[in-house]
CSV table of N, CA, C and O in Angstrom, one decimal:
chain,number,residue,atom,x,y,z
A,1,UNK,N,-13.1,9.3,12.5
A,1,UNK,CA,-12.2,8.9,13.7
A,1,UNK,C,-12.9,7.8,14.4
A,1,UNK,O,-14.0,7.5,14.2
A,2,UNK,N,-12.1,7.3,15.3
A,2,UNK,CA,-12.7,6.2,16.2
A,2,UNK,C,-13.1,6.9,17.5
A,2,UNK,O,-12.2,7.4,18.1
A,3,UNK,N,-14.4,6.9,17.7
A,3,UNK,CA,-14.9,7.7,18.9
A,3,UNK,C,-15.4,9.1,18.4
A,3,UNK,O,-15.6,9.4,17.3
A,4,UNK,N,-15.3,10.0,19.4
A,4,UNK,CA,-15.7,11.4,19.1
A,4,UNK,C,-14.6,12.3,19.6
A,4,UNK,O,-13.7,11.9,20.3
A,5,UNK,N,-14.6,13.6,19.2
A,5,UNK,CA,-13.5,14.6,19.7
A,5,UNK,C,-13.5,14.6,21.2
A,5,UNK,O,-12.5,14.7,21.9
A,6,UNK,N,-14.7,14.5,21.9
A,6,UNK,CA,-14.7,14.6,23.4
A,6,UNK,C,-14.2,13.3,23.9
A,6,UNK,O,-13.6,13.3,25.1
A,7,UNK,N,-14.5,12.1,23.3
A,7,UNK,CA,-14.1,10.8,23.8
A,7,UNK,C,-13.4,9.9,22.7
A,7,UNK,O,-14.2,9.0,22.3
A,8,UNK,N,-12.2,10.3,22.3
A,8,UNK,CA,-11.6,9.5,21.3
A,8,UNK,C,-11.4,8.0,21.8
A,8,UNK,O,-11.2,7.7,23.0
A,9,UNK,N,-11.6,7.0,20.9
A,9,UNK,CA,-11.5,5.7,21.2
A,9,UNK,C,-10.1,5.0,20.9
A,9,UNK,O,-10.0,3.7,21.0
A,10,UNK,N,-9.2,5.7,20.4
A,10,UNK,CA,-7.9,5.2,20.0
A,10,UNK,C,-6.9,6.3,20.1
A,10,UNK,O,-7.2,7.5,20.0
A,11,UNK,N,-5.6,5.9,20.4
A,11,UNK,CA,-4.5,6.9,20.5
A,11,UNK,C,-4.4,7.8,19.3
A,11,UNK,O,-4.0,9.0,19.5
A,12,UNK,N,-4.5,7.2,18.1
A,12,UNK,CA,-4.3,8.0,17.0
A,12,UNK,C,-5.4,9.0,16.8
A,12,UNK,O,-5.1,10.2,16.4
A,13,UNK,N,-6.7,8.7,17.1
A,13,UNK,CA,-7.8,9.6,17.0
A,13,UNK,C,-7.5,10.7,18.0
A,13,UNK,O,-7.7,12.0,17.8
A,14,UNK,N,-7.1,10.3,19.2
A,14,UNK,CA,-6.8,11.4,20.3
A,14,UNK,C,-5.7,12.3,19.8
A,14,UNK,O,-5.9,13.5,20.0
A,15,UNK,N,-4.6,11.8,19.3
A,15,UNK,CA,-3.5,12.7,18.8
A,15,UNK,C,-4.0,13.6,17.7
A,15,UNK,O,-3.6,14.8,17.7
A,16,UNK,N,-4.7,13.1,16.8
A,16,UNK,CA,-5.3,14.0,15.7
A,16,UNK,C,-6.1,15.1,16.3
A,16,UNK,O,-5.9,16.2,15.8
A,17,UNK,N,-6.9,14.8,17.2
A,17,UNK,CA,-7.9,15.9,17.8
A,17,UNK,C,-6.9,16.9,18.5
A,17,UNK,O,-7.2,18.1,18.5
A,18,UNK,N,-6.0,16.4,19.2
A,18,UNK,CA,-5.1,17.3,20.0
A,18,UNK,C,-4.3,18.1,19.0
A,18,UNK,O,-4.1,19.3,19.2
A,19,UNK,N,-3.8,17.6,17.9
A,19,UNK,CA,-3.1,18.4,16.9
A,19,UNK,C,-4.0,19.5,16.3
A,19,UNK,O,-3.6,20.6,16.2
A,20,UNK,N,-5.2,19.2,16.0
A,20,UNK,CA,-6.2,20.1,15.5
A,20,UNK,C,-6.4,21.3,16.6
A,20,UNK,O,-6.4,22.5,16.2
A,21,UNK,N,-6.6,20.9,17.8
A,21,UNK,CA,-6.6,21.8,18.9
A,21,UNK,C,-5.4,22.8,19.0
A,21,UNK,O,-5.5,24.0,19.1
A,22,UNK,N,-4.3,22.1,19.0
A,22,UNK,CA,-3.0,22.8,19.1
A,22,UNK,C,-2.8,23.8,17.9
A,22,UNK,O,-2.2,24.9,18.1
A,23,UNK,N,-3.3,23.5,16.8
A,23,UNK,CA,-3.2,24.2,15.6
A,23,UNK,C,-4.1,25.5,15.7
A,23,UNK,O,-4.1,26.3,14.8
A,24,UNK,N,-5.1,25.4,16.5
A,24,UNK,CA,-6.1,26.5,16.6
A,24,UNK,C,-7.3,26.3,15.6
A,24,UNK,O,-7.9,27.3,15.2
A,25,UNK,N,-7.6,25.0,15.2
A,25,UNK,CA,-8.7,24.8,14.2
A,25,UNK,C,-10.0,25.2,14.9
A,25,UNK,O,-10.3,24.9,16.1
A,26,UNK,N,-10.8,26.0,14.3
A,26,UNK,CA,-12.1,26.4,14.9
A,26,UNK,C,-13.0,25.2,14.8
A,26,UNK,O,-13.3,24.6,13.8
A,27,UNK,N,-13.5,24.8,16.2
A,27,UNK,CA,-14.3,23.6,16.2
A,27,UNK,C,-15.6,23.7,15.4
A,27,UNK,O,-16.2,22.6,15.1
A,28,UNK,N,-16.1,24.9,15.1
A,28,UNK,CA,-17.3,25.0,14.3
A,28,UNK,C,-17.1,24.8,12.9
A,28,UNK,O,-18.0,24.7,12.0
A,29,UNK,N,-15.8,24.7,12.4
A,29,UNK,CA,-15.4,24.4,11.1
A,29,UNK,C,-15.0,23.1,10.7
A,29,UNK,O,-14.5,22.8,9.7
A,30,UNK,N,-15.3,22.1,11.7
A,30,UNK,CA,-15.0,20.7,11.3
A,30,UNK,C,-16.1,19.8,11.8
A,30,UNK,O,-16.8,20.1,12.8
A,31,UNK,N,-16.2,18.7,11.3
A,31,UNK,CA,-17.1,17.6,11.7
A,31,UNK,C,-16.3,16.3,11.9
A,31,UNK,O,-15.3,16.1,11.2
A,32,UNK,N,-16.7,15.6,12.9
A,32,UNK,CA,-16.1,14.3,13.2
A,32,UNK,C,-17.1,13.2,13.1
A,32,UNK,O,-18.2,13.4,13.5
A,33,UNK,N,-16.8,12.1,12.6
A,33,UNK,CA,-17.7,10.9,12.5
A,33,UNK,C,-17.1,9.8,13.1
A,33,UNK,O,-16.0,9.4,12.8
A,34,UNK,N,-17.8,9.1,14.0
A,34,UNK,CA,-17.5,7.9,14.6
A,34,UNK,C,-17.5,6.7,13.7
A,34,UNK,O,-18.6,6.2,13.6
A,35,UNK,N,-16.5,6.2,13.1
A,35,UNK,CA,-16.5,5.0,12.3
A,35,UNK,C,-16.8,3.8,13.1
A,35,UNK,O,-17.2,2.7,12.4
A,36,UNK,N,-16.7,3.7,14.4
A,36,UNK,CA,-17.0,2.6,15.1
A,36,UNK,C,-18.6,2.3,15.2
A,36,UNK,O,-18.9,1.2,15.4
A,37,UNK,N,-19.3,3.4,14.9
A,37,UNK,CA,-20.8,3.2,14.9
A,37,UNK,C,-21.3,2.9,13.5
A,37,UNK,O,-22.4,2.6,13.3
A,38,UNK,N,-20.4,2.9,12.5
A,38,UNK,CA,-20.8,2.7,11.1
A,38,UNK,C,-19.7,2.0,10.3
A,38,UNK,O,-18.8,2.8,9.7
A,39,UNK,N,-19.8,0.7,10.2
A,39,UNK,CA,-18.7,-0.1,9.4
A,39,UNK,C,-18.7,0.3,7.9
A,39,UNK,O,-17.6,0.2,7.3
A,40,UNK,N,-19.9,0.6,7.4
A,40,UNK,CA,-20.0,1.0,5.9
A,40,UNK,C,-19.2,2.3,5.7
A,40,UNK,O,-18.5,2.4,4.7
A,41,UNK,N,-19.3,3.3,6.6
A,41,UNK,CA,-18.6,4.5,6.5
A,41,UNK,C,-17.1,4.2,6.6
A,41,UNK,O,-16.3,4.7,5.8
A,42,UNK,N,-16.8,3.4,7.5
A,42,UNK,CA,-15.3,3.1,7.8
A,42,UNK,C,-14.7,2.5,6.6
A,42,UNK,O,-13.6,3.0,6.1
A,43,UNK,N,-15.3,1.5,6.0
A,43,UNK,CA,-14.8,0.9,4.8
A,43,UNK,C,-14.9,1.8,3.5
A,43,UNK,O,-13.9,1.9,2.8
A,44,UNK,N,-15.9,2.6,3.5
A,44,UNK,CA,-16.1,3.5,2.3
A,44,UNK,C,-15.0,4.6,2.4
A,44,UNK,O,-14.4,5.0,1.3
A,45,UNK,N,-14.7,5.1,3.5
A,45,UNK,CA,-13.6,6.1,3.6
A,45,UNK,C,-12.2,5.5,3.2
A,45,UNK,O,-11.5,6.2,2.5
A,46,UNK,N,-12.0,4.3,3.7
A,46,UNK,CA,-10.7,3.6,3.2
A,46,UNK,C,-10.6,3.5,1.7
A,46,UNK,O,-9.6,3.7,1.2
A,47,UNK,N,-11.7,3.1,1.2
A,47,UNK,CA,-11.8,2.9,-0.2
A,47,UNK,C,-11.7,4.2,-1.0
A,47,UNK,O,-10.9,4.4,-2.0
A,48,UNK,N,-12.4,5.2,-0.6
A,48,UNK,CA,-12.4,6.6,-1.2
A,48,UNK,C,-11.1,7.2,-1.2
A,48,UNK,O,-10.6,7.7,-2.3
A,49,UNK,N,-10.4,7.1,-0.1
A,49,UNK,CA,-9.0,7.8,0.0
A,49,UNK,C,-7.9,6.9,-0.4
A,49,UNK,O,-6.8,7.4,-0.6
A,50,UNK,N,-8.2,5.6,-0.5
A,50,UNK,CA,-7.1,4.6,-0.8
A,50,UNK,C,-6.0,4.8,0.3
A,50,UNK,O,-4.9,4.7,0.1
A,51,UNK,N,-6.5,5.0,1.5
A,51,UNK,CA,-5.7,5.1,2.7
A,51,UNK,C,-6.2,4.1,3.8
A,51,UNK,O,-7.4,4.0,4.0
A,52,UNK,N,-5.4,3.2,4.3
A,52,UNK,CA,-5.9,2.1,5.1
A,52,UNK,C,-6.2,2.4,6.5
A,52,UNK,O,-6.8,1.5,7.2
A,53,UNK,N,-5.8,3.5,7.1
A,53,UNK,CA,-6.0,3.8,8.5
A,53,UNK,C,-7.0,4.9,8.8
A,53,UNK,O,-7.4,5.7,8.0
A,54,UNK,N,-7.5,4.8,10.0
A,54,UNK,CA,-8.4,5.8,10.5
A,54,UNK,C,-7.7,6.3,11.8
A,54,UNK,O,-7.2,5.5,12.6
A,55,UNK,N,-7.7,7.6,12.0
A,55,UNK,CA,-8.5,8.7,11.5
A,55,UNK,C,-7.9,9.2,10.2
A,55,UNK,O,-6.9,9.0,9.8
A,56,UNK,N,-8.8,9.9,9.4
A,56,UNK,CA,-8.5,10.5,8.2
A,56,UNK,C,-8.9,12.0,8.3
A,56,UNK,O,-10.0,12.2,8.6
A,57,UNK,N,-8.0,12.9,7.8
A,57,UNK,CA,-8.4,14.4,7.8
A,57,UNK,C,-8.6,14.7,6.4
A,57,UNK,O,-7.9,14.6,5.5
A,58,UNK,N,-9.8,15.5,6.2
A,58,UNK,CA,-10.1,16.1,4.9
A,58,UNK,C,-10.4,17.5,5.2
A,58,UNK,O,-10.9,17.9,6.2
A,59,UNK,N,-9.8,18.3,4.4
A,59,UNK,CA,-9.9,19.8,4.6
A,59,UNK,C,-10.5,20.3,3.2
A,59,UNK,O,-9.9,20.2,2.2
A,60,UNK,N,-11.7,20.9,3.4
A,60,UNK,CA,-12.5,21.4,2.2
A,60,UNK,C,-12.6,20.2,1.2
A,60,UNK,O,-12.2,20.5,0.0
A,61,UNK,N,-13.0,19.0,1.6
A,61,UNK,CA,-13.2,17.9,0.7
A,61,UNK,C,-11.9,17.3,0.1
A,61,UNK,O,-12.0,16.4,-0.7
A,62,UNK,N,-10.9,17.8,0.5
A,62,UNK,CA,-9.5,17.3,0.0
A,62,UNK,C,-8.9,16.4,1.1
A,62,UNK,O,-8.7,16.8,2.3
A,63,UNK,N,-8.6,15.2,0.8
A,63,UNK,CA,-7.9,14.2,1.7
A,63,UNK,C,-6.5,14.7,2.0
A,63,UNK,O,-5.7,15.0,1.1
A,64,UNK,N,-6.2,14.9,3.3
A,64,UNK,CA,-4.9,15.3,3.8
A,64,UNK,C,-4.0,14.2,4.2
A,64,UNK,O,-2.9,14.0,3.7
A,65,UNK,N,-4.6,13.3,5.1
A,65,UNK,CA,-3.8,12.1,5.4
A,65,UNK,C,-4.3,11.6,6.8
A,65,UNK,O,-5.3,12.1,7.3
A,66,UNK,N,-3.6,10.6,7.3
A,66,UNK,CA,-3.9,10.0,8.6
A,66,UNK,C,-3.0,10.7,9.7
A,66,UNK,O,-2.4,11.7,9.5
A,67,UNK,N,-3.1,10.1,10.8
A,67,UNK,CA,-2.4,10.6,12.0
A,67,UNK,C,-0.9,10.9,11.8
A,67,UNK,O,-0.4,11.9,12.2
A,68,UNK,N,-0.3,10.0,11.1
A,68,UNK,CA,1.1,10.1,10.9
A,68,UNK,C,1.5,11.2,10.0
A,68,UNK,O,2.5,12.0,10.3
A,69,UNK,N,0.7,11.4,9.0
A,69,UNK,CA,0.9,12.6,8.1
A,69,UNK,C,0.5,13.9,8.9
A,69,UNK,O,1.4,14.9,8.8
A,70,UNK,N,-0.5,13.9,9.6
A,70,UNK,CA,-0.9,15.1,10.5
A,70,UNK,C,0.4,15.4,11.4
A,70,UNK,O,0.7,16.6,11.6
A,71,UNK,N,0.9,14.5,12.0
A,71,UNK,CA,2.0,14.7,13.0
A,71,UNK,C,3.2,15.3,12.3
A,71,UNK,O,3.7,16.3,12.8
A,72,UNK,N,3.5,14.8,11.1
A,72,UNK,CA,4.7,15.2,10.3
A,72,UNK,C,4.5,16.7,9.9
A,72,UNK,O,5.3,17.5,10.0
A,73,UNK,N,3.2,16.9,9.3
A,73,UNK,CA,2.9,18.3,8.9
A,73,UNK,C,2.9,19.2,10.1
A,73,UNK,O,3.2,20.4,9.8
A,74,UNK,N,2.4,18.8,11.2
A,74,UNK,CA,2.3,19.7,12.4
A,74,UNK,C,3.8,20.0,12.8
A,74,UNK,O,4.0,21.2,13.1
A,75,UNK,N,4.7,19.1,12.9
A,75,UNK,CA,6.0,19.4,13.3
A,75,UNK,C,6.9,20.2,12.2
A,75,UNK,O,7.7,21.0,12.6
A,76,UNK,N,6.6,20.1,11.0
A,76,UNK,CA,7.4,20.8,10.0
A,76,UNK,C,6.7,22.2,9.6
A,76,UNK,O,7.2,22.9,8.8
A,77,UNK,N,5.5,22.5,10.1
A,77,UNK,CA,4.8,23.8,9.8
A,77,UNK,C,3.9,23.8,8.7
A,77,UNK,O,3.2,24.8,8.4
A,78,UNK,N,4.0,22.7,7.9
A,78,UNK,CA,3.0,22.7,6.7
A,78,UNK,C,1.5,22.7,7.0
A,78,UNK,O,0.8,23.2,6.4
A,79,UNK,N,1.2,22.0,8.2
A,79,UNK,CA,-0.2,22.0,8.6
A,79,UNK,C,-0.7,23.4,9.0
A,79,UNK,O,-1.8,23.8,8.6
A,80,UNK,N,0.1,24.1,9.7
A,80,UNK,CA,-0.3,25.5,10.1
A,80,UNK,C,-0.6,26.3,8.8
A,80,UNK,O,-1.5,27.1,8.7
A,81,UNK,N,0.4,26.2,7.9
A,81,UNK,CA,0.3,27.1,6.6
A,81,UNK,C,-1.1,26.6,5.9
A,81,UNK,O,-1.7,27.5,5.4
A,82,UNK,N,-1.3,25.3,5.8
A,82,UNK,CA,-2.5,24.9,5.1
A,82,UNK,C,-3.8,25.4,5.7
A,82,UNK,O,-4.7,25.9,5.1
A,83,UNK,N,-3.8,25.3,7.1
A,83,UNK,CA,-5.0,25.7,7.8
A,83,UNK,C,-5.2,27.1,7.7
A,83,UNK,O,-6.4,27.7,7.4
A,84,UNK,N,-4.2,28.0,7.6
A,84,UNK,CA,-4.3,29.4,7.4
A,84,UNK,C,-4.8,29.7,6.0
A,84,UNK,O,-5.7,30.5,5.7
A,85,UNK,N,-4.3,29.0,5.0
A,85,UNK,CA,-4.7,29.2,3.6
A,85,UNK,C,-6.2,28.8,3.5
A,85,UNK,O,-6.9,29.4,2.6
A,86,UNK,N,-6.6,27.8,4.1
A,86,UNK,CA,-7.9,27.2,4.0
A,86,UNK,C,-9.0,28.0,4.9
A,86,UNK,O,-10.1,27.8,4.9
A,87,UNK,N,-8.4,28.9,5.7
A,87,UNK,CA,-9.3,29.7,6.6
A,87,UNK,C,-10.2,28.9,7.6
A,87,UNK,O,-11.3,29.1,7.7
A,88,UNK,N,-9.5,27.9,8.2
A,88,UNK,CA,-10.2,27.1,9.2
A,88,UNK,C,-9.7,27.4,10.7
A,88,UNK,O,-10.2,26.6,11.5
A,89,UNK,N,-9.0,28.4,10.9
A,89,UNK,CA,-8.5,28.6,12.3
A,89,UNK,C,-9.4,29.6,13.0
A,89,UNK,O,-10.2,30.4,12.4
A,90,UNK,N,-9.3,29.6,14.3
A,90,UNK,CA,-10.1,30.4,15.1
A,90,UNK,C,-9.5,31.8,14.9
A,90,UNK,O,-8.3,32.0,14.9
A,91,UNK,N,-10.3,32.9,14.6
A,91,UNK,CA,-9.8,34.2,14.3
A,91,UNK,C,-8.9,34.7,15.5
A,91,UNK,O,-9.2,34.5,16.6
A,92,UNK,N,-7.8,35.4,15.2
A,92,UNK,CA,-7.0,36.0,16.2
A,92,UNK,C,-7.7,36.8,17.3
A,92,UNK,O,-7.4,36.7,18.5
A,93,UNK,N,-8.6,37.6,16.8
A,93,UNK,CA,-9.4,38.4,17.8
A,93,UNK,C,-10.2,37.6,18.7
A,93,UNK,O,-10.4,38.1,19.8
A,94,UNK,N,-10.6,36.5,18.3
A,94,UNK,CA,-11.4,35.6,19.1
A,94,UNK,C,-10.6,35.0,20.2
A,94,UNK,O,-10.9,34.9,21.4
A,95,UNK,N,-9.3,34.7,19.9
A,95,UNK,CA,-8.3,34.3,20.8
A,95,UNK,C,-8.0,35.2,21.8
A,95,UNK,O,-7.8,35.0,23.0
A,96,UNK,N,-7.8,36.6,21.4
A,96,UNK,CA,-7.5,37.6,22.3
A,96,UNK,C,-8.6,37.8,23.4
A,96,UNK,O,-8.3,38.3,24.5
A,97,UNK,N,-9.9,37.5,23.1
A,97,UNK,CA,-10.9,37.7,23.9
A,97,UNK,C,-11.2,36.4,24.9
A,97,UNK,O,-12.2,36.5,25.7
A,98,UNK,N,-10.5,35.4,24.7
A,98,UNK,CA,-10.7,34.1,25.4
A,98,UNK,C,-9.6,34.0,26.4
A,98,UNK,O,-8.4,34.2,26.2
A,99,UNK,N,-10.0,33.5,27.7
A,99,UNK,CA,-9.0,33.3,28.7
A,99,UNK,C,-7.9,32.3,28.2
A,99,UNK,O,-8.3,31.3,27.6
A,100,UNK,N,-6.7,32.4,28.7
A,100,UNK,CA,-5.6,31.5,28.2
A,100,UNK,C,-5.9,30.1,28.5
A,100,UNK,O,-5.6,29.2,27.7
A,101,UNK,N,-6.5,29.8,29.6
A,101,UNK,CA,-6.8,28.3,30.0
A,101,UNK,C,-7.7,27.6,29.0
A,101,UNK,O,-7.7,26.5,28.8
A,102,UNK,N,-8.6,28.5,28.4
A,102,UNK,CA,-9.5,27.9,27.5
A,102,UNK,C,-8.8,27.6,26.1
A,102,UNK,O,-9.1,26.6,25.5
A,103,UNK,N,-8.0,28.5,25.7
A,103,UNK,CA,-7.4,28.4,24.3
A,103,UNK,C,-6.3,27.3,24.3
A,103,UNK,O,-6.0,26.8,23.3
A,104,UNK,N,-5.8,27.0,25.4
A,104,UNK,CA,-4.7,26.0,25.4
A,104,UNK,C,-5.2,24.6,25.8
A,104,UNK,O,-4.4,23.6,25.8
A,105,UNK,N,-6.5,24.4,26.0
A,105,UNK,CA,-7.0,23.0,26.3
A,105,UNK,C,-7.0,22.2,25.1
A,105,UNK,O,-6.9,22.6,24.0
A,106,UNK,N,-6.9,20.9,25.2
A,106,UNK,CA,-6.9,19.9,24.2
A,106,UNK,C,-8.2,19.2,24.3
A,106,UNK,O,-8.9,19.1,25.3
A,107,UNK,N,-8.6,18.7,23.1
A,107,UNK,CA,-9.9,18.1,23.0
A,107,UNK,C,-9.7,16.6,23.3
A,107,UNK,O,-8.8,16.0,23.0
């Protein structure tokens, strides 16, 4: 991504982090890398995935897509299903123990 989850440096990175948060992805189960700090990483990701844009989402080493793909998958329910299958969501019992204002915040 461009920037960090706490301080995204572009609208697409911000939107992607917000989607992950809305989906309930466990923050301990993902890593973010700031491509603005490492141009070799940025170029390498684009070549590896054969995808021209940043951010890029990988789930268990599998390329999912960029922000546009995440948005589409979020809207049609595919993203939720994939995250459940890959076991990357915050457990439901953890959400029950967390105050509502914390679980609904965006990154």
